[in-house]
Amino acid sequence: DFTEMMRALGYPRLISMENFQTPNFMLVSEVLLWLVKRYEPQSDIPGDVETEQDRVFFIKAVAQFMATKAHIKLNTKKLYQADGYAVKELLRVTSVLYGAMNTQGGERADLPEEDSSKFKFDLGSKIADLKAARQLASEITSKGAVLYDLLGKEVELREARTESIARPLEINEAEKVMKIAINSVLEEVQKTKDMLNNVALDEANLEAKIEKRKLELERSQKRLQTLQSVRPAFMDEYEKIEEQLQKQYSTYLEKFRNLTYMEQLLDDHRRTEQEMFEEAANMLRLIQNRLKEEEQHLLKSGSNDDSDIDIQEDEGSDSEGDLQIMRHRISTEALLQGRVGTRIMGSMQGGDTEED
């Protein structure tokens, strides 16, 4: 029924019940917005349903609109579910629009799809008349019920009325009733006068209190002016101490800035010394490695020279003194050839033995 009604109302797309097997909030929101626009084109309901808050606001706005304009109460929870239960709520709105279309002779069903936007229900101007008609109908019902009750008592009231009319009027009784009424009116007048007198007394009391407060206010203002005009005895000392404090504060700021600057310079100096120390340590390490390599090279060259001297000694040397002189000379020449300008630690005297 819902799909057929929507097709008859001229909804631009086809709807099947399979669309509502799973929650489809986008389709439900689109259908609701289309129905609201068909019911009142001048409505300003926002169509943004991206976030959860927007969806809740949209459902509440549509339900409030239908409740105030069309007097259709919708279940917001079922509409928010956007499943088969939401179709039942949508069917309430579509059935109203479908019934209104049928009352106009079914002319809407014969219109082509391109002219569907021209078919509009303008019920906004009739809402006030509808409310007035409902109020009048309720008043007529209540008044009719009261009139029916009164007419039911007409038999008894008719007899009492005829007896009252037929009974002769007694002057004494009428005078007594009038005196009672006059006395009651006089009592009410006296009560009113007493109340007026009490109001006058209250007004006088309030005026006296206001005058008293004004006098107190004037005295307080005068006292305040005298206190402001009088200079305290400790004010001079306070100003002097304030000036000294200002000077001390400026001195403190200057020293603090200087101390911060000196600490920064000290940190830079320590950083520079650390870098220089690291560079010197690296240079010293490189020099030590180079000296070790040169010593190893000298040791190797010295061993080769000793082998040559031994060979010459085997061939025939005459004296040990000549051999020592030759060995010392060869070792000196080897040292001079291996490293020029190298500092050699030791003495120029030879040992007593060959090992020394």
mmCIF file of C-alpha atoms in Angstrom:
data_model
loop_
_atom_site.group_PDB
_atom_site.id
_atom_site.type_symbol
_atom_site.label_atom_id
_atom_site.label_comp_id
_atom_site.label_asym_id
_atom_site.label_seq_id
_atom_site.Cartn_x
_atom_site.Cartn_y
_atom_site.Cartn_z
ATOM 1 C CA ASP A 1 0.000 0.000 0.000
ATOM 2 C CA PHE A 2 2.786 2.417 0.841
ATOM 3 C CA THR A 3 4.552 1.907 -2.474
ATOM 4 C CA GLU A 4 1.316 2.294 -4.409
ATOM 5 C CA MET A 5 0.391 5.485 -2.533
ATOM 6 C CA MET A 6 3.830 6.974 -3.121
ATOM 7 C CA ARG A 7 3.585 6.110 -6.820
ATOM 8 C CA ALA A 8 0.119 7.682 -6.980
ATOM 9 C CA LEU A 9 1.324 10.818 -5.210
ATOM 10 C CA GLY A 10 4.058 11.190 -7.825
ATOM 11 C CA TYR A 11 7.223 10.247 -5.960
ATOM 12 C CA PRO A 12 10.060 10.473 -8.532
ATOM 13 C CA ARG A 13 11.735 7.123 -7.765
ATOM 14 C CA LEU A 14 10.437 3.580 -7.349
ATOM 15 C CA ILE A 15 10.193 2.142 -3.833
ATOM 16 C CA SER A 16 9.910 -1.519 -2.921
ATOM 17 C CA MET A 17 9.622 -3.216 0.443
ATOM 18 C CA GLU A 18 13.055 -4.763 -0.079
ATOM 19 C CA ASN A 19 14.543 -1.319 0.471
ATOM 20 C CA PHE A 20 13.437 -1.525 4.101
ATOM 21 C CA GLN A 21 14.657 -5.043 4.891
ATOM 22 C CA THR A 22 17.733 -3.418 6.439
ATOM 23 C CA PRO A 23 17.887 0.056 8.043
ATOM 24 C CA ASN A 24 17.957 2.659 5.264
ATOM 25 C CA PHE A 25 17.921 6.054 6.920
ATOM 26 C CA MET A 26 18.859 7.974 3.784
ATOM 27 C CA LEU A 27 15.738 6.720 1.954
ATOM 28 C CA VAL A 28 13.516 7.388 4.977
ATOM 29 C CA SER A 29 14.854 10.939 5.352
ATOM 30 C CA GLU A 30 14.386 11.582 1.623
ATOM 31 C CA VAL A 31 10.771 10.326 1.732
ATOM 32 C CA LEU A 32 9.999 12.344 4.874
ATOM 33 C CA LEU A 33 11.433 15.531 3.397
ATOM 34 C CA TRP A 34 9.461 14.977 0.163
ATOM 35 C CA LEU A 35 6.214 14.391 2.075
ATOM 36 C CA VAL A 36 6.759 17.521 4.192
ATOM 37 C CA LYS A 37 7.392 19.585 1.061
ATOM 38 C CA ARG A 38 4.250 18.152 -0.542
ATOM 39 C CA TYR A 39 2.234 18.965 2.577
ATOM 40 C CA GLU A 40 3.626 22.524 2.932
ATOM 41 C CA PRO A 41 6.105 23.775 0.314
ATOM 42 C CA GLN A 42 7.120 26.759 2.474
ATOM 43 C CA SER A 43 8.519 24.580 5.279
ATOM 44 C CA ASP A 44 12.143 25.125 6.277
ATOM 45 C CA ILE A 45 13.206 21.741 7.662
ATOM 46 C CA PRO A 46 16.948 21.136 7.122
ATOM 47 C CA GLY A 47 17.839 18.067 5.097
ATOM 48 C CA ASP A 48 21.328 17.474 6.526
ATOM 49 C CA VAL A 49 21.556 13.923 7.968
ATOM 50 C CA GLU A 50 25.308 13.291 7.932
ATOM 51 C CA THR A 51 25.921 13.030 11.678
ATOM 52 C CA GLU A 52 23.941 11.433 14.484
ATOM 53 C CA GLN A 53 22.920 14.778 15.965
ATOM 54 C CA ASP A 54 21.693 15.990 12.553
ATOM 55 C CA ARG A 55 19.580 12.835 12.153
ATOM 56 C CA VAL A 56 18.000 13.212 15.598
ATOM 57 C CA PHE A 57 17.269 16.888 14.923
ATOM 58 C CA PHE A 58 15.747 16.022 11.521
ATOM 59 C CA ILE A 59 13.430 13.334 12.978
ATOM 60 C CA LYS A 60 12.305 15.648 15.813
ATOM 61 C CA ALA A 61 11.663 18.516 13.399
ATOM 62 C CA VAL A 62 9.557 16.347 11.076
ATOM 63 C CA ALA A 63 7.561 14.862 13.970
ATOM 64 C CA GLN A 64 6.922 18.323 15.447
ATOM 65 C CA PHE A 65 5.891 19.678 12.047
ATOM 66 C CA MET A 66 3.411 16.837 11.462
ATOM 67 C CA ALA A 67 2.029 17.166 14.987
ATOM 68 C CA THR A 68 1.435 20.926 14.734
ATOM 69 C CA LYS A 69 0.405 21.245 11.091
ATOM 70 C CA ALA A 70 -1.347 17.979 10.258
ATOM 71 C CA HIS A 71 -2.164 16.704 13.793
ATOM 72 C CA ILE A 72 -0.422 13.423 12.999
ATOM 73 C CA LYS A 73 1.522 11.885 15.885
ATOM 74 C CA LEU A 74 4.600 9.989 14.680
ATOM 75 C CA ASN A 75 6.800 7.602 16.643
ATOM 76 C CA THR A 76 10.311 9.074 16.434
ATOM 77 C CA LYS A 77 12.035 5.871 17.593
ATOM 78 C CA LYS A 78 10.499 3.804 14.792
ATOM 79 C CA LEU A 79 11.329 6.494 12.245
ATOM 80 C CA TYR A 80 14.953 6.542 13.449
ATOM 81 C CA GLN A 81 15.157 2.738 13.016
ATOM 82 C CA ALA A 82 14.510 3.246 9.257
ATOM 83 C CA ASP A 83 13.239 -0.308 8.725
ATOM 84 C CA GLY A 84 9.822 -1.931 8.287
ATOM 85 C CA TYR A 85 8.481 -0.258 11.425
ATOM 86 C CA ALA A 86 9.269 3.143 9.905
ATOM 87 C CA VAL A 87 7.045 2.304 6.907
ATOM 88 C CA LYS A 88 4.006 2.141 9.222
ATOM 89 C CA GLU A 89 4.758 5.660 10.445
ATOM 90 C CA LEU A 90 5.273 6.923 6.899
ATOM 91 C CA LEU A 91 1.989 5.310 5.895
ATOM 92 C CA ARG A 92 0.114 7.669 8.235
ATOM 93 C CA VAL A 93 1.320 10.739 6.352
ATOM 94 C CA THR A 94 0.921 9.211 2.889
ATOM 95 C CA SER A 95 -2.615 8.023 3.682
ATOM 96 C CA VAL A 96 -3.644 11.592 4.566
ATOM 97 C CA LEU A 97 -2.189 12.998 1.347
ATOM 98 C CA TYR A 98 -3.623 10.119 -0.685
ATOM 99 C CA GLY A 99 -7.094 10.643 0.827
ATOM 100 C CA ALA A 100 -6.943 14.366 0.098
ATOM 101 C CA MET A 101 -5.997 13.634 -3.483
ATOM 102 C CA ASN A 102 -8.917 11.219 -3.871
ATOM 103 C CA THR A 103 -11.392 13.776 -2.479
ATOM 104 C CA GLN A 104 -10.497 16.119 -5.316
ATOM 105 C CA GLY A 105 -11.718 13.591 -7.902
ATOM 106 C CA GLY A 106 -8.530 11.665 -8.492
ATOM 107 C CA GLU A 107 -7.183 14.320 -10.826
ATOM 108 C CA ARG A 108 -3.705 13.911 -9.424
ATOM 109 C CA ALA A 109 -3.442 10.302 -10.614
ATOM 110 C CA ASP A 110 -3.966 11.341 -14.241
ATOM 111 C CA LEU A 111 -1.231 13.995 -14.237
ATOM 112 C CA PRO A 112 2.079 13.137 -15.901
ATOM 113 C CA GLU A 113 5.256 12.915 -13.834
ATOM 114 C CA GLU A 114 6.662 16.210 -15.114
ATOM 115 C CA ASP A 115 3.613 18.096 -13.731
ATOM 116 C CA SER A 116 3.792 16.504 -10.277
ATOM 117 C CA SER A 117 5.557 19.545 -8.806
ATOM 118 C CA LYS A 118 2.566 21.721 -9.706
ATOM 119 C CA PHE A 119 0.200 19.731 -7.479
ATOM 120 C CA LYS A 120 0.413 21.243 -3.988
ATOM 121 C CA PHE A 121 -1.712 21.180 -0.895
ATOM 122 C CA ASP A 122 -1.972 24.635 0.601
ATOM 123 C CA LEU A 123 -3.352 23.858 4.055
ATOM 124 C CA GLY A 124 -1.287 26.432 5.937
ATOM 125 C CA SER A 125 -3.901 29.141 5.583
ATOM 126 C CA LYS A 126 -6.687 26.812 6.787
ATOM 127 C CA ILE A 127 -5.034 25.748 10.044
ATOM 128 C CA ALA A 128 -6.417 28.714 12.027
ATOM 129 C CA ASP A 129 -9.942 28.082 10.682
ATOM 130 C CA LEU A 130 -9.625 24.415 11.548
ATOM 131 C CA LYS A 131 -8.605 25.207 15.135
ATOM 132 C CA ALA A 132 -11.478 27.679 15.523
ATOM 133 C CA ALA A 133 -13.952 25.130 14.153
ATOM 134 C CA ARG A 134 -12.727 22.490 16.599
ATOM 135 C CA GLN A 135 -13.007 24.906 19.532
ATOM 136 C CA LEU A 136 -16.552 25.872 18.503
ATOM 137 C CA ALA A 137 -17.505 22.232 18.151
ATOM 138 C CA SER A 138 -16.270 21.460 21.674
ATOM 139 C CA GLU A 139 -18.135 24.494 23.074
ATOM 140 C CA ILE A 140 -21.345 23.486 21.269
ATOM 141 C CA THR A 141 -21.048 19.992 22.706
ATOM 142 C CA SER A 142 -20.569 21.227 26.276
ATOM 143 C CA LYS A 143 -23.341 23.808 26.005
ATOM 144 C CA GLY A 144 -25.685 21.209 24.519
ATOM 145 C CA ALA A 145 -24.993 18.840 27.426
ATOM 146 C CA VAL A 146 -25.736 21.617 29.955
ATOM 147 C CA LEU A 147 -28.913 22.576 28.093
ATOM 148 C CA TYR A 148 -30.047 18.967 28.040
ATOM 149 C CA ASP A 149 -29.595 18.713 31.810
ATOM 150 C CA LEU A 150 -31.536 21.937 32.374
ATOM 151 C CA LEU A 151 -34.335 20.826 30.125
ATOM 152 C CA GLY A 152 -34.558 17.586 32.109
ATOM 153 C CA LYS A 153 -35.186 19.645 35.263
ATOM 154 C CA GLU A 154 -37.759 21.870 33.581
ATOM 155 C CA VAL A 155 -40.723 19.968 35.062
ATOM 156 C CA GLU A 156 -39.652 20.630 38.621
ATOM 157 C CA LEU A 157 -38.497 24.160 37.926
ATOM 158 C CA ARG A 158 -41.778 24.992 36.180
ATOM 159 C CA GLU A 159 -43.792 24.195 39.321
ATOM 160 C CA ALA A 160 -41.452 26.205 41.565
ATOM 161 C CA ARG A 161 -41.535 29.111 39.137
ATOM 162 C CA THR A 162 -45.331 29.158 38.974
ATOM 163 C CA GLU A 163 -45.561 29.003 42.785
ATOM 164 C CA SER A 164 -43.120 31.892 43.159
ATOM 165 C CA ILE A 165 -45.043 33.983 40.620
ATOM 166 C CA ALA A 166 -48.416 33.188 42.172
ATOM 167 C CA ARG A 167 -47.265 33.939 45.699
ATOM 168 C CA PRO A 168 -48.049 37.540 46.764
ATOM 169 C CA LEU A 169 -45.084 39.833 47.554
ATOM 170 C CA GLU A 170 -44.738 40.709 51.294
ATOM 171 C CA ILE A 171 -43.364 44.173 52.046
ATOM 172 C CA ASN A 172 -41.865 43.250 55.416
ATOM 173 C CA GLU A 173 -39.967 40.279 54.054
ATOM 174 C CA ALA A 174 -38.685 42.300 51.107
ATOM 175 C CA GLU A 175 -37.617 45.092 53.465
ATOM 176 C CA LYS A 176 -35.795 42.603 55.669
ATOM 177 C CA VAL A 177 -33.907 41.144 52.674
ATOM 178 C CA MET A 178 -32.999 44.620 51.458
ATOM 179 C CA LYS A 179 -31.673 45.599 54.895
ATOM 180 C CA ILE A 180 -29.538 42.459 55.014
ATOM 181 C CA ALA A 181 -28.141 43.268 51.577
ATOM 182 C CA ILE A 182 -27.498 46.903 52.570
ATOM 183 C CA ASN A 183 -25.684 45.814 55.715
ATOM 184 C CA SER A 184 -23.471 43.397 53.797
ATOM 185 C CA VAL A 185 -22.591 46.117 51.293
ATOM 186 C CA LEU A 186 -21.801 48.543 54.136
ATOM 187 C CA GLU A 187 -19.522 45.972 55.745
ATOM 188 C CA GLU A 188 -17.661 45.489 52.499
ATOM 189 C CA VAL A 189 -17.287 49.257 52.125
ATOM 190 C CA GLN A 190 -15.941 49.528 55.679
ATOM 191 C CA LYS A 191 -13.441 46.764 54.996
ATOM 192 C CA THR A 192 -12.316 48.555 51.872
ATOM 193 C CA LYS A 193 -11.876 51.820 53.809
ATOM 194 C CA ASP A 194 -9.864 50.042 56.485
ATOM 195 C CA MET A 195 -7.646 48.538 53.819
ATOM 196 C CA LEU A 196 -7.154 51.982 52.264
ATOM 197 C CA ASN A 197 -6.247 53.430 55.660
ATOM 198 C CA ASN A 198 -3.776 50.609 56.202
ATOM 199 C CA VAL A 199 -2.282 51.288 52.794
ATOM 200 C CA ALA A 200 -1.864 54.956 53.718
ATOM 201 C CA LEU A 201 -0.173 53.989 56.983
ATOM 202 C CA ASP A 202 2.131 51.568 55.184
ATOM 203 C CA GLU A 203 2.944 54.254 52.660
ATOM 204 C CA ALA A 204 3.808 56.710 55.433
ATOM 205 C CA ASN A 205 6.028 54.125 57.140
ATOM 206 C CA LEU A 206 7.815 53.378 53.881
ATOM 207 C CA GLU A 207 8.397 57.082 53.224
ATOM 208 C CA ALA A 208 9.841 57.497 56.737
ATOM 209 C CA LYS A 209 12.175 54.553 56.167
ATOM 210 C CA ILE A 210 13.239 55.979 52.787
ATOM 211 C CA GLU A 211 14.036 59.348 54.373
ATOM 212 C CA LYS A 212 16.034 57.635 57.108
ATOM 213 C CA ARG A 213 18.034 55.662 54.521
ATOM 214 C CA LYS A 214 18.702 58.832 52.541
ATOM 215 C CA LEU A 215 20.093 60.545 55.637
ATOM 216 C CA GLU A 216 22.324 57.561 56.380
ATOM 217 C CA LEU A 217 23.521 57.564 52.766
ATOM 218 C CA GLU A 218 24.391 61.268 52.928
ATOM 219 C CA ARG A 219 26.325 60.779 56.178
ATOM 220 C CA SER A 220 28.219 57.837 54.684
ATOM 221 C CA GLN A 221 29.119 59.851 51.566
ATOM 222 C CA LYS A 222 30.378 62.760 53.685
ATOM 223 C CA ARG A 223 32.482 60.387 55.766
ATOM 224 C CA LEU A 224 33.892 58.817 52.629
ATOM 225 C CA GLN A 225 34.853 62.233 51.255
ATOM 226 C CA THR A 226 36.614 63.133 54.517
ATOM 227 C CA LEU A 227 38.509 59.852 54.515
ATOM 228 C CA GLN A 228 39.579 60.373 50.907
ATOM 229 C CA SER A 229 40.721 63.929 51.575
ATOM 230 C CA VAL A 230 42.826 63.005 54.645
ATOM 231 C CA ARG A 231 46.301 61.706 53.783
ATOM 232 C CA PRO A 232 47.481 58.802 55.987
ATOM 233 C CA ALA A 233 50.578 59.309 58.154
ATOM 234 C CA PHE A 234 52.416 56.325 56.692
ATOM 235 C CA MET A 235 51.852 57.375 53.066
ATOM 236 C CA ASP A 236 55.225 59.196 52.731
ATOM 237 C CA GLU A 237 57.138 56.233 54.060
ATOM 238 C CA TYR A 238 55.136 53.945 51.789
ATOM 239 C CA GLU A 239 56.045 56.021 48.720
ATOM 240 C CA LYS A 240 59.735 56.046 49.671
ATOM 241 C CA ILE A 241 59.766 52.291 50.169
ATOM 242 C CA GLU A 242 57.967 51.859 46.865
ATOM 243 C CA GLU A 243 60.652 53.919 45.063
ATOM 244 C CA GLN A 244 63.396 51.892 46.709
ATOM 245 C CA LEU A 245 61.662 48.702 45.745
ATOM 246 C CA GLN A 246 61.424 49.894 42.148
ATOM 247 C CA LYS A 247 65.174 50.653 42.110
ATOM 248 C CA GLN A 248 65.988 47.288 43.664
ATOM 249 C CA TYR A 249 63.831 45.561 41.135
ATOM 250 C CA SER A 250 65.546 47.328 38.217
ATOM 251 C CA THR A 251 68.958 46.380 39.709
ATOM 252 C CA TYR A 252 67.784 42.809 40.099
ATOM 253 C CA LEU A 253 66.657 42.686 36.483
ATOM 254 C CA GLU A 254 70.006 44.051 35.281
ATOM 255 C CA LYS A 255 72.001 41.561 37.354
ATOM 256 C CA PHE A 256 69.771 38.729 36.275
ATOM 257 C CA ARG A 257 70.306 39.602 32.610
ATOM 258 C CA ASN A 258 74.074 39.874 33.136
ATOM 259 C CA LEU A 259 74.161 36.569 34.995
ATOM 260 C CA THR A 260 72.212 34.878 32.249
ATOM 261 C CA TYR A 261 74.544 36.330 29.620
ATOM 262 C CA MET A 262 77.668 35.239 31.536
ATOM 263 C CA GLU A 263 76.255 31.731 31.993
ATOM 264 C CA GLN A 264 75.664 31.547 28.275
ATOM 265 C CA LEU A 265 79.249 32.708 27.568
ATOM 266 C CA LEU A 266 80.578 30.162 30.080
ATOM 267 C CA ASP A 267 78.639 27.387 28.399
ATOM 268 C CA ASP A 268 79.976 28.450 24.992
ATOM 269 C CA HIS A 269 83.541 28.570 26.365
ATOM 270 C CA ARG A 270 83.228 25.120 27.919
ATOM 271 C CA ARG A 271 81.803 23.766 24.704
ATOM 272 C CA THR A 272 84.717 25.241 22.733
ATOM 273 C CA GLU A 273 87.284 23.817 25.195
ATOM 274 C CA GLN A 274 85.633 20.421 24.986
ATOM 275 C CA GLU A 275 85.815 20.508 21.189
ATOM 276 C CA MET A 276 89.491 21.582 21.297
ATOM 277 C CA PHE A 277 90.267 18.851 23.816
ATOM 278 C CA GLU A 278 88.610 16.253 21.611
ATOM 279 C CA GLU A 279 90.539 17.501 18.562
ATOM 280 C CA ALA A 280 93.841 17.388 20.516
ATOM 281 C CA ALA A 281 93.062 13.864 21.732
ATOM 282 C CA ASN A 282 92.342 12.777 18.176
ATOM 283 C CA MET A 283 95.571 14.377 16.922
ATOM 284 C CA LEU A 284 97.555 12.747 19.738
ATOM 285 C CA ARG A 285 96.015 9.379 18.946
ATOM 286 C CA LEU A 286 96.946 9.778 15.277
ATOM 287 C CA ILE A 287 100.532 10.777 16.182
ATOM 288 C CA GLN A 288 100.884 7.789 18.524
ATOM 289 C CA ASN A 289 99.676 5.429 15.806
ATOM 290 C CA ARG A 290 102.089 6.996 13.336
ATOM 291 C CA LEU A 291 105.009 6.681 15.815
ATOM 292 C CA LYS A 292 104.183 3.029 16.431
ATOM 293 C CA GLU A 293 104.218 2.375 12.694
ATOM 294 C CA GLU A 294 107.576 4.156 12.303
ATOM 295 C CA GLU A 295 109.109 2.237 15.232
ATOM 296 C CA GLN A 296 107.965 -1.050 13.719
ATOM 297 C CA HIS A 297 109.473 0.018 10.403
ATOM 298 C CA LEU A 298 112.773 0.949 12.098
ATOM 299 C CA LEU A 299 112.868 -2.344 13.939
ATOM 300 C CA LYS A 300 112.409 -4.240 10.698
ATOM 301 C CA SER A 301 115.133 -2.210 8.915
ATOM 302 C CA GLY A 302 117.478 -2.623 11.948
ATOM 303 C CA SER A 303 117.139 -6.412 11.888
ATOM 304 C CA ASN A 304 118.081 -6.482 8.201
ATOM 305 C CA ASP A 305 121.237 -4.402 8.885
ATOM 306 C CA ASP A 306 122.309 -6.756 11.705
ATOM 307 C CA SER A 307 122.106 -9.715 9.350
ATOM 308 C CA ASP A 308 124.420 -7.934 6.896
ATOM 309 C CA ILE A 309 126.934 -7.210 9.631
ATOM 310 C CA ASP A 310 126.942 -10.871 10.714
ATOM 311 C CA ILE A 311 127.648 -11.949 7.159
ATOM 312 C CA GLN A 312 130.608 -9.558 6.927
ATOM 313 C CA GLU A 313 131.904 -10.815 10.285
ATOM 314 C CA ASP A 314 131.842 -14.368 9.003
ATOM 315 C CA GLU A 315 133.808 -13.380 5.956
ATOM 316 C CA GLY A 316 136.588 -12.113 8.152
ATOM 317 C CA SER A 317 136.897 -9.140 10.448
ATOM 318 C CA ASP A 318 140.151 -8.685 12.268
ATOM 319 C CA SER A 319 139.196 -7.012 15.522
ATOM 320 C CA GLU A 320 136.119 -6.625 17.718
ATOM 321 C CA GLY A 321 136.563 -2.840 18.049
ATOM 322 C CA ASP A 322 136.319 -2.362 14.295
ATOM 323 C CA LEU A 323 133.207 -4.543 14.306
ATOM 324 C CA GLN A 324 131.527 -2.394 16.973
ATOM 325 C CA ILE A 325 132.411 0.814 15.138
ATOM 326 C CA MET A 326 131.031 -0.585 11.900
ATOM 327 C CA ARG A 327 127.818 -1.784 13.590
ATOM 328 C CA HIS A 328 127.251 1.603 15.276
ATOM 329 C CA ARG A 329 127.813 3.432 11.996
ATOM 330 C CA ILE A 330 125.432 1.199 10.048
ATOM 331 C CA SER A 331 122.715 1.545 12.683
ATOM 332 C CA THR A 332 123.100 5.332 12.728
ATOM 333 C CA GLU A 333 122.839 5.543 8.936
ATOM 334 C CA ALA A 334 119.749 3.332 8.987
ATOM 335 C CA LEU A 335 118.096 5.548 11.558
ATOM 336 C CA LEU A 336 118.910 8.675 9.602
ATOM 337 C CA GLN A 337 117.550 7.129 6.395
ATOM 338 C CA GLY A 338 114.363 5.801 8.073
ATOM 339 C CA ARG A 339 113.253 8.971 9.860
ATOM 340 C CA VAL A 340 114.746 12.363 9.314
ATOM 341 C CA GLY A 341 114.255 14.791 12.221
ATOM 342 C CA THR A 342 112.982 12.108 14.609
ATOM 343 C CA ARG A 343 113.986 12.660 18.205
ATOM 344 C CA ILE A 344 115.999 9.671 19.595
ATOM 345 C CA MET A 345 116.297 9.195 23.332
ATOM 346 C CA GLY A 346 119.563 7.646 24.743
ATOM 347 C CA SER A 347 123.350 8.181 25.084
ATOM 348 C CA MET A 348 126.173 8.054 22.549
ATOM 349 C CA GLN A 349 128.211 5.490 24.566
ATOM 350 C CA GLY A 350 128.095 1.809 23.674
ATOM 351 C CA GLY A 351 127.660 -1.000 26.130
ATOM 352 C CA ASP A 352 130.422 -3.236 27.440
ATOM 353 C CA THR A 353 129.000 -6.322 25.771
ATOM 354 C CA GLU A 354 127.586 -6.999 22.382
ATOM 355 C CA GLU A 355 124.059 -7.419 23.791
ATOM 356 C CA ASP A 356 124.195 -4.009 25.476
#
